[in-house]
Structures are given as structure tokens and as C-alpha cells.
């Protein structure tokens, strides 16, 4: 019996029936994992940089029994390694030998995501507390000068800081920003986009953010500029009467959830003045899902969810005109590698506070996601929307 679904995505599921996977003999477990990995051109204890190096033979039973949770936690525990973890994941995702097979936790997450709204205002606070408020020392070390925790734009850029500055100005150019405009930013990050819009484009900005650490950082960064930070959920913008020349949401949509896309887009529409533009910057998936990978959900982005074209298009229908849809997903692979290099370089100063298990967790996260972008399973979209009252729009790159 094989358990299949398109509701979620569990990279490390097995071909064994769920009820047998916890009791399979060690030698059989090893053989099954070896066969699956061979389909992705990965060898156990091989000599190539992407091959799996096993330090604890219990790994195979754990992966078969627990799926991505078992694979991720066993890596955090030091049970296995790969010299090039990013390439390991690239090959695994590119081969997709068992993409529809789920373990119980993944199936439960998918079912919960389909039935429940996992991204309510109360639940949404969890990702701010557990991820974005981890510590600004970590993010300052990893993200570089611009403190951008979203994909950089590497066209004509040599460094991460240049690529992130490119991204910020690309956003401003795409929405035809001009002095005197008022901008609503839904999900403001650490505040550098708001700073650039105010300092370099002469705009007033109102920025919503539920992360206390990010909002505090942004207020300090934008001191003396016409920028107001509101520690509020994006949904609270629906209660405001203020309307804006431009609305932007950079890296927020991954936390909104499929049950809330329509309401999110209605709120942005309601806050936008006539002849204005709304720019949405989000990671995108090739398939519609209702949950995320169980390991990512547990350790990195609780209740996160990557939207698909179909889900966003359905939510836009009847209220927005799509002016431009730009995909530069491969730039996220390069961005993640730059973050990893920064983090790894800074680790000696971070080690005492965060500990070795965190180091392996963060490596698994950054390089694992880089591999998924490299395999083209994830995309990065910038979408420009209007109310249909703009005579024409020329795409900006």
C-alpha cells in the first residue's frame, strides 16, 4: 500500500507501508534508502561531494519511520553528513523519486492545513516569536549590510549587499515611486526598504510588522525619516481609513496561508488609491499545497505555506489586473549560499549563545532550501498589480 497526496511535500518519505516502516530490519532499511537515493544519483558513503556519509546506522530506520523530521533531526544529531549539502538536496529534489509519499506527520499537517486556518492572527505570532525574534546578532551576521531577509536580485551585482540594494531599487522602479507618495508596507522586515523609499525617493511610509525585534530595528534605522512602524498584523490594515499611492508586501505572503490569500489581496486593494500599484514579492511553488515540509514547520517557519500560481490567481480574480509577473527564483539559490557563507564565517562569535545543534539546524535549513531552488522546485515572484485603471505598464527589469 502506498500513501499518496498532493496536499503536502515530504522529501524523505519512504516506499514502505506506514505501519511497517518502524519495524523494518536495519539491513532492509539501508537497502531501501540506498535504492531511493540511487534514483537521485546519490550513493551511501560514496566519494562524491553530494554523497551521503553515514555516522550512525540507525539513520535508515529513522528516516523510513519519520520522514523529513527524522532526516532533519538525525542531521542535527550528527548521524549523517554530505560535503556539499546543497548539491545533495539539489539532486534529491531534481529526481523526485517519491514526491507523493507521506509520513503520518506530513499527512496530518496537510490535512490540518486543508481543514483549519493555520495562519490566524494568534497563530501567526508564533513565527515572529520563534524565528524572526531569534536575535538580531544572528541576522546582522548573516544578512549583510542591507538586512534583507528576502531574495536578492543579482543582475549586474558582485556582492550580496549590491544584490540586495538592486532588489530594493527594483521594487521602487517597478511601482514607479515618486516624491510625495505615501506607501503602505505590509510585513516590513528590518526596515531598509522603508528607509530607502523615504530617504532616496521622498516618500512617506507606514510599515506593519508583528515582529518586535524587527520593528524596533526598523524604528532605529529610520529615525528622523517620515516612516511610521506599526507593530500590527497585516489584517489590521483593514480597519484603517487611510489610503495609499502604493502598497508593497515583501516576504509576507509565505506566512499568510491559502485560506487567507483572498482576504489579504482585498485588504491591499482597499488601502490602495486609484491608479496605484501593489507589488507582491513572494516565494512560489510549482504545485498547490496546504502545508509545508514537517521539519521546516517544526524548526524554521511554523505554519508557513508557499503559494502557487493557481492559488494566487484565484485569489486575485475579479479584483486585480496583473500588470507584471517576474520570476527570478535562481537568484534565491545564490542568496542563500551568501547567507550561509556569512553565517558560517560569523559562527565563532555566535557559538556560545546558539550551540552546535543550532549550527547544524541552520546549515540544513539554508543549504537545503538552496538545493530546492537550484532544482527549480521553488520560485521567487515579484507581481505588480493594479485596479485596472492604469492606461499601460512597461515591465521593469
Coordinates of C-alpha atoms in Angstrom, one line a residue:
X1 CA 0.0 0.0 0.0
X2 CA 1.4 3.4 -1.0
X3 CA 0.0 6.6 0.6
X4 CA -0.2 9.4 -1.9
X5 CA -1.4 13.1 -1.8
X6 CA -0.7 16.4 -3.3
X7 CA -1.6 18.2 -0.2
X8 CA 2.0 18.5 1.2
X9 CA 5.6 17.8 0.3
X10 CA 7.8 15.4 2.4
X11 CA 11.2 15.0 0.8
X12 CA 12.3 12.0 2.8
X13 CA 9.2 9.7 2.7
X14 CA 9.7 6.0 2.1
X15 CA 8.2 3.4 -0.2
X16 CA 7.3 1.2 2.8
X17 CA 3.7 0.9 4.1
X18 CA 3.5 3.3 7.1
X19 CA 2.6 0.6 9.6
X20 CA 5.7 -1.4 8.8
X21 CA 8.4 1.3 8.4
X22 CA 9.2 1.5 12.2
X23 CA 9.9 -2.3 12.4
X24 CA 11.9 -3.0 9.2
X25 CA 15.2 -4.7 9.9
X26 CA 18.3 -2.4 9.7
X27 CA 19.7 -4.1 6.6
X28 CA 16.4 -3.8 4.8
X29 CA 16.1 -0.2 5.8
X30 CA 19.5 0.6 4.4
X31 CA 18.8 -1.2 1.1
X32 CA 15.5 0.7 0.7
X33 CA 17.1 4.1 1.3
X34 CA 20.1 3.2 -0.9
X35 CA 17.7 2.4 -3.8
X36 CA 15.8 5.6 -3.4
X37 CA 18.9 7.7 -3.2
X38 CA 20.4 5.9 -6.3
X39 CA 17.4 7.3 -8.2
X40 CA 18.8 10.7 -7.4
X41 CA 22.4 9.7 -8.2
X42 CA 23.4 9.8 -4.5
X43 CA 25.5 7.0 -3.0
X44 CA 25.8 6.0 0.6
X45 CA 29.4 6.5 1.8
X46 CA 30.4 7.5 -1.7
X47 CA 33.3 9.7 -2.7
X48 CA 31.5 12.5 -4.5
X49 CA 30.8 15.8 -2.7
X50 CA 27.0 15.2 -2.7
X51 CA 27.1 11.6 -1.5
X52 CA 25.6 10.7 1.9
X53 CA 28.2 9.9 4.6
X54 CA 26.6 7.8 7.4
X55 CA 27.9 8.1 11.0
X56 CA 25.1 6.2 12.7
X57 CA 23.4 3.1 11.1
X58 CA 20.1 3.9 12.9
X59 CA 19.6 6.6 10.3
X60 CA 17.9 4.4 7.8
X61 CA 15.2 3.2 10.1
X62 CA 14.7 6.7 11.5
X63 CA 14.2 8.2 8.0
X64 CA 11.8 5.4 7.0
X65 CA 9.8 5.8 10.2
X66 CA 9.7 9.6 10.5
X67 CA 10.2 11.1 7.0
X68 CA 11.7 14.6 6.8
X69 CA 11.5 15.1 10.6
X70 CA 13.8 12.0 11.0
X71 CA 16.1 13.1 8.3
X72 CA 16.5 16.6 9.6
X73 CA 16.7 15.7 13.3
X74 CA 19.3 13.0 12.6
X75 CA 21.4 15.5 10.7
X76 CA 21.1 17.9 13.7
X77 CA 22.2 15.0 15.9
X78 CA 25.3 14.3 13.7
X79 CA 24.1 11.0 12.3
X80 CA 25.0 11.9 8.7
X81 CA 26.7 14.5 6.5
X82 CA 27.3 15.4 2.9
X83 CA 30.3 17.5 1.9
X84 CA 28.1 19.6 -0.4
X85 CA 24.7 19.6 1.4
X86 CA 23.2 22.0 -1.2
X87 CA 24.1 19.6 -4.0
X88 CA 22.7 16.6 -2.1
X89 CA 19.4 18.4 -1.9
X90 CA 19.5 19.6 -5.5
X91 CA 19.9 16.1 -6.7
X92 CA 17.3 14.7 -4.4
X93 CA 14.7 17.3 -5.4
X94 CA 15.5 17.1 -9.1
X95 CA 15.0 13.3 -9.1
X96 CA 11.7 13.5 -7.1
X97 CA 11.6 9.7 -6.9
X98 CA 8.8 9.6 -4.2
X99 CA 7.4 13.1 -4.1
X100 CA 3.8 12.0 -3.4
X101 CA 4.6 9.7 -0.5
X102 CA 3.8 11.0 3.0
X103 CA 4.7 10.0 6.6
X104 CA 2.0 10.4 9.2
X105 CA 3.2 13.8 10.4
X106 CA 3.2 15.2 6.9
X107 CA -0.2 13.8 6.1
X108 CA -1.5 15.3 9.4
X109 CA 0.0 18.7 8.5
X110 CA -1.6 18.6 5.1
X111 CA -5.0 17.6 6.5
X112 CA -4.8 20.3 9.1
X113 CA -3.9 22.9 6.5
X114 CA -6.8 21.8 4.3
X115 CA -9.4 21.9 7.1
X116 CA -8.1 24.6 9.5
X117 CA -6.9 28.1 9.2
X118 CA -3.3 27.7 10.5
X119 CA -2.5 31.4 9.9
X120 CA -4.9 33.2 12.1
X121 CA -3.8 36.4 13.9
X122 CA -3.0 34.3 17.0
X123 CA -1.2 31.5 15.2
X124 CA 0.8 34.0 13.0
X125 CA 2.5 35.4 16.1
X126 CA 4.3 32.1 16.6
X127 CA 6.7 32.5 13.6
X128 CA 7.6 36.1 14.8
X129 CA 8.4 34.8 18.3
X130 CA 10.2 31.6 17.3
X131 CA 12.0 32.7 14.1
X132 CA 12.2 36.5 13.4
X133 CA 12.8 37.3 17.0
X134 CA 15.6 34.8 17.4
X135 CA 18.3 37.5 17.8
X136 CA 19.4 40.5 15.7
X137 CA 23.0 39.4 16.2
X138 CA 22.3 36.3 14.2
X139 CA 20.6 38.2 11.4
X140 CA 23.2 41.0 11.3
X141 CA 25.9 38.4 10.9
X142 CA 24.0 36.5 8.2
X143 CA 22.1 39.1 6.1
X144 CA 24.8 41.7 5.4
X145 CA 24.6 45.5 5.4
X146 CA 21.1 45.8 3.9
X147 CA 19.5 43.4 6.5
X148 CA 17.2 41.9 3.8
X149 CA 15.8 38.5 4.7
X150 CA 14.3 38.0 1.2
X151 CA 15.8 37.1 -2.2
X152 CA 18.4 39.5 -3.6
X153 CA 18.5 40.5 -7.3
X154 CA 21.9 39.5 -8.7
X155 CA 21.7 41.2 -12.1
X156 CA 25.0 43.2 -12.5
X157 CA 25.9 42.6 -8.8
X158 CA 29.0 41.1 -7.4
X159 CA 28.3 41.1 -3.7
X160 CA 25.3 40.3 -1.5
X161 CA 25.0 43.9 -0.4
X162 CA 25.0 45.1 -4.0
X163 CA 22.4 42.5 -5.0
X164 CA 20.1 43.4 -2.1
X165 CA 20.3 47.1 -2.9
X166 CA 19.4 46.1 -6.5
X167 CA 16.3 44.4 -5.2
X168 CA 15.2 47.4 -3.2
X169 CA 15.6 49.8 -6.1
X170 CA 14.0 47.3 -8.5
X171 CA 10.9 47.3 -6.3
X172 CA 10.8 51.1 -6.2
X173 CA 11.2 51.3 -10.0
X174 CA 8.5 48.7 -10.7
X175 CA 5.9 50.7 -8.8
X176 CA 7.0 54.0 -10.4
X177 CA 7.7 55.6 -7.0
X178 CA 7.9 59.4 -6.9
X179 CA 8.4 62.1 -4.3
X180 CA 5.4 62.9 -2.1
X181 CA 3.8 59.4 -2.5
X182 CA 2.5 57.6 0.6
X183 CA 3.4 53.9 0.8
X184 CA 1.9 51.1 2.9
X185 CA 4.3 48.3 3.6
X186 CA 2.7 45.0 4.8
X187 CA 5.3 43.0 6.6
X188 CA 8.2 45.4 6.9
X189 CA 11.2 43.3 7.7
X190 CA 14.1 45.1 9.3
X191 CA 13.1 48.4 7.7
X192 CA 15.6 49.1 4.9
X193 CA 13.0 49.2 2.1
X194 CA 11.1 51.8 4.1
X195 CA 14.3 53.8 4.7
X196 CA 15.2 53.8 1.0
X197 CA 11.7 54.8 0.0
X198 CA 11.8 57.7 2.4
X199 CA 15.4 58.8 2.2
X200 CA 16.0 58.3 -1.5
X201 CA 12.6 58.6 -3.1
X202 CA 11.0 61.2 -0.9
X203 CA 8.0 59.1 0.2
X204 CA 6.1 58.7 3.5
X205 CA 5.9 55.1 4.6
X206 CA 3.7 53.2 7.1
X207 CA 5.1 49.8 7.8
X208 CA 3.2 46.9 9.5
X209 CA 5.2 44.2 11.3
X210 CA 4.3 41.6 14.0
X211 CA 8.0 41.0 14.9
X212 CA 9.0 43.2 17.9
X213 CA 12.7 42.8 17.1
X214 CA 12.3 43.8 13.5
X215 CA 10.1 46.7 14.3
X216 CA 12.5 48.1 16.9
X217 CA 15.4 47.7 14.5
X218 CA 13.4 49.5 11.8
X219 CA 12.5 52.4 14.0
X220 CA 16.1 53.0 14.9
X221 CA 17.2 52.6 11.3
X222 CA 14.6 55.2 10.0
X223 CA 15.0 57.7 12.8
X224 CA 14.3 61.2 11.5
X225 CA 12.6 60.0 8.4
X226 CA 8.9 60.1 7.6
X227 CA 8.4 56.4 8.4
X228 CA 5.9 55.0 10.9
X229 CA 6.3 51.5 12.2
X230 CA 3.1 49.8 13.4
X231 CA 3.5 46.5 15.4
X232 CA 0.4 45.1 13.8
X233 CA -0.8 42.2 11.8
X234 CA -1.5 42.9 8.1
X235 CA -5.2 42.2 8.7
X236 CA -5.4 45.2 11.0
X237 CA -4.9 47.5 8.0
X238 CA -8.5 46.6 7.0
X239 CA -9.6 48.7 9.9
X240 CA -7.8 51.8 8.7
X241 CA -9.4 54.5 6.6
X242 CA -6.0 55.7 5.2
X243 CA -5.4 55.1 1.5
X244 CA -2.0 55.0 -0.1
X245 CA -0.4 55.7 -3.5
X246 CA 1.4 52.4 -3.4
X247 CA 1.2 49.1 -1.4
X248 CA 4.0 46.6 -1.1
X249 CA 4.3 43.2 0.6
X250 CA 7.8 41.7 0.6
X251 CA 8.2 38.2 2.0
X252 CA 4.8 38.2 3.8
X253 CA 2.8 36.0 1.6
X254 CA 4.7 32.9 2.7
X255 CA 3.1 33.2 6.1
X256 CA -0.5 34.1 5.0
X257 CA -1.9 30.7 4.1
X258 CA -4.3 29.6 1.3
X259 CA -7.4 30.3 3.4
X260 CA -6.3 33.9 3.7
X261 CA -5.0 34.9 0.3
X262 CA -8.3 36.4 -0.9
X263 CA -8.7 38.5 2.2
X264 CA -5.1 39.6 2.1
X265 CA -5.5 40.8 -1.5
X266 CA -8.8 42.5 -0.7
X267 CA -7.1 44.4 2.1
X268 CA -4.3 45.6 -0.2
X269 CA -6.9 46.6 -2.8
X270 CA -8.9 48.6 -0.2
X271 CA -5.9 50.5 1.0
X272 CA -4.7 51.5 -2.5
X273 CA -5.7 54.7 -4.2
X274 CA -6.9 54.9 -7.7
X275 CA -4.2 54.5 -10.4
X276 CA -1.9 53.0 -7.8
X277 CA 0.3 49.8 -7.9
X278 CA 0.6 46.9 -5.4
X279 CA 3.8 44.9 -5.5
X280 CA 3.8 41.4 -4.1
X281 CA 7.2 39.7 -3.6
X282 CA 6.9 36.0 -2.6
X283 CA 8.4 32.5 -2.9
X284 CA 6.2 30.4 -5.1
X285 CA 5.7 26.7 -5.6
X286 CA 5.0 24.7 -8.7
X287 CA 2.1 22.9 -7.1
X288 CA -0.8 24.0 -4.9
X289 CA -0.3 22.7 -1.3
X290 CA -1.9 23.2 2.1
X291 CA 1.1 22.7 4.3
X292 CA 4.9 22.9 4.3
X293 CA 7.6 20.3 5.0
X294 CA 7.2 18.9 8.5
X295 CA 10.8 19.7 9.5
X296 CA 10.6 23.3 8.2
X297 CA 7.3 23.6 10.1
X298 CA 8.8 22.4 13.4
X299 CA 12.1 24.2 13.3
X300 CA 12.1 27.2 11.0
X301 CA 8.7 28.6 9.8
X302 CA 5.8 27.4 11.9
X303 CA 2.5 27.4 9.9
X304 CA 4.3 28.6 6.8
X305 CA 3.0 27.8 3.4
X306 CA 4.3 28.5 -0.2
X307 CA 1.6 29.8 -2.6
X308 CA 1.2 28.5 -6.1
X309 CA 0.2 30.4 -9.3
X310 CA -3.2 28.8 -9.2
X311 CA -3.9 29.8 -5.6
X312 CA -2.8 33.4 -6.1
X313 CA -4.6 33.8 -9.4
X314 CA -7.8 32.5 -7.9
X315 CA -7.5 35.0 -5.0
X316 CA -6.8 37.9 -7.4
X317 CA -9.7 37.1 -9.7
X318 CA -12.2 39.9 -10.1
X319 CA -10.3 42.5 -8.0
X320 CA -6.9 42.9 -9.6
X321 CA -5.3 43.3 -13.0
X322 CA -1.9 41.6 -13.3
X323 CA 0.5 44.1 -14.8
X324 CA 3.7 42.0 -14.5
X325 CA 4.8 38.6 -13.1
X326 CA 8.6 38.4 -12.8
X327 CA 10.3 35.1 -11.8
X328 CA 13.9 35.3 -10.6
X329 CA 14.0 32.1 -8.5
X330 CA 17.6 31.1 -9.4
X331 CA 18.7 34.3 -7.6
X332 CA 17.5 32.8 -4.3
X333 CA 19.9 29.9 -4.6
X334 CA 22.8 32.4 -4.8
X335 CA 21.3 34.5 -2.0
X336 CA 21.0 31.5 0.4
X337 CA 24.6 30.5 -0.3
X338 CA 25.8 34.0 0.5
X339 CA 23.8 33.9 3.8
X340 CA 25.3 30.5 4.6
X341 CA 28.8 31.8 4.0
X342 CA 28.2 34.9 6.2
X343 CA 26.7 32.7 8.9
X344 CA 29.5 30.1 8.8
X345 CA 32.1 32.9 8.9
X346 CA 30.5 34.5 11.9
X347 CA 29.8 31.3 13.8
X348 CA 32.8 31.5 16.2
X349 CA 31.2 34.6 17.7
X350 CA 27.7 33.1 17.8
X351 CA 28.6 29.6 19.0
X352 CA 28.3 30.2 22.7
X353 CA 24.9 31.7 22.5
X354 CA 23.3 29.3 20.0
X355 CA 25.1 26.0 20.4
X356 CA 26.3 23.3 17.9
X357 CA 22.9 21.7 17.3
X358 CA 21.6 25.1 16.1
X359 CA 24.6 25.4 13.8
X360 CA 23.6 22.1 12.1
X361 CA 20.0 23.0 12.1
X362 CA 20.7 26.3 10.4
X363 CA 23.0 24.7 7.8
X364 CA 20.4 22.1 7.0
X365 CA 17.8 24.9 6.5
X366 CA 19.9 27.3 4.4
X367 CA 21.6 24.7 2.1
X368 CA 18.5 22.5 1.9
X369 CA 16.4 25.4 0.6
X370 CA 19.2 26.5 -1.7
X371 CA 19.1 23.0 -3.2
X372 CA 15.4 23.2 -3.7
X373 CA 15.6 26.5 -5.6
X374 CA 18.5 25.1 -7.7
X375 CA 16.3 22.1 -8.6
X376 CA 13.6 24.7 -9.7
X377 CA 11.1 23.3 -7.2
X378 CA 10.7 26.8 -5.7
X379 CA 10.5 30.1 -7.5
X380 CA 10.7 33.8 -6.5
X381 CA 8.0 36.0 -7.9
X382 CA 7.5 39.8 -8.0
X383 CA 4.0 40.5 -9.1
X384 CA 2.8 44.0 -9.9
X385 CA -1.0 44.5 -9.7
X386 CA -3.3 47.4 -10.4
X387 CA -7.0 48.1 -10.2
X388 CA -7.2 48.2 -14.0
X389 CA -7.3 51.9 -14.1
X390 CA -3.7 52.3 -15.4
X391 CA -3.5 53.0 -19.1
X392 CA -0.4 50.9 -19.6
X393 CA 2.5 49.4 -17.7
X394 CA 6.0 48.7 -19.0
X395 CA 7.8 45.9 -17.1
X396 CA 11.0 46.8 -15.4
X397 CA 14.0 44.5 -15.0

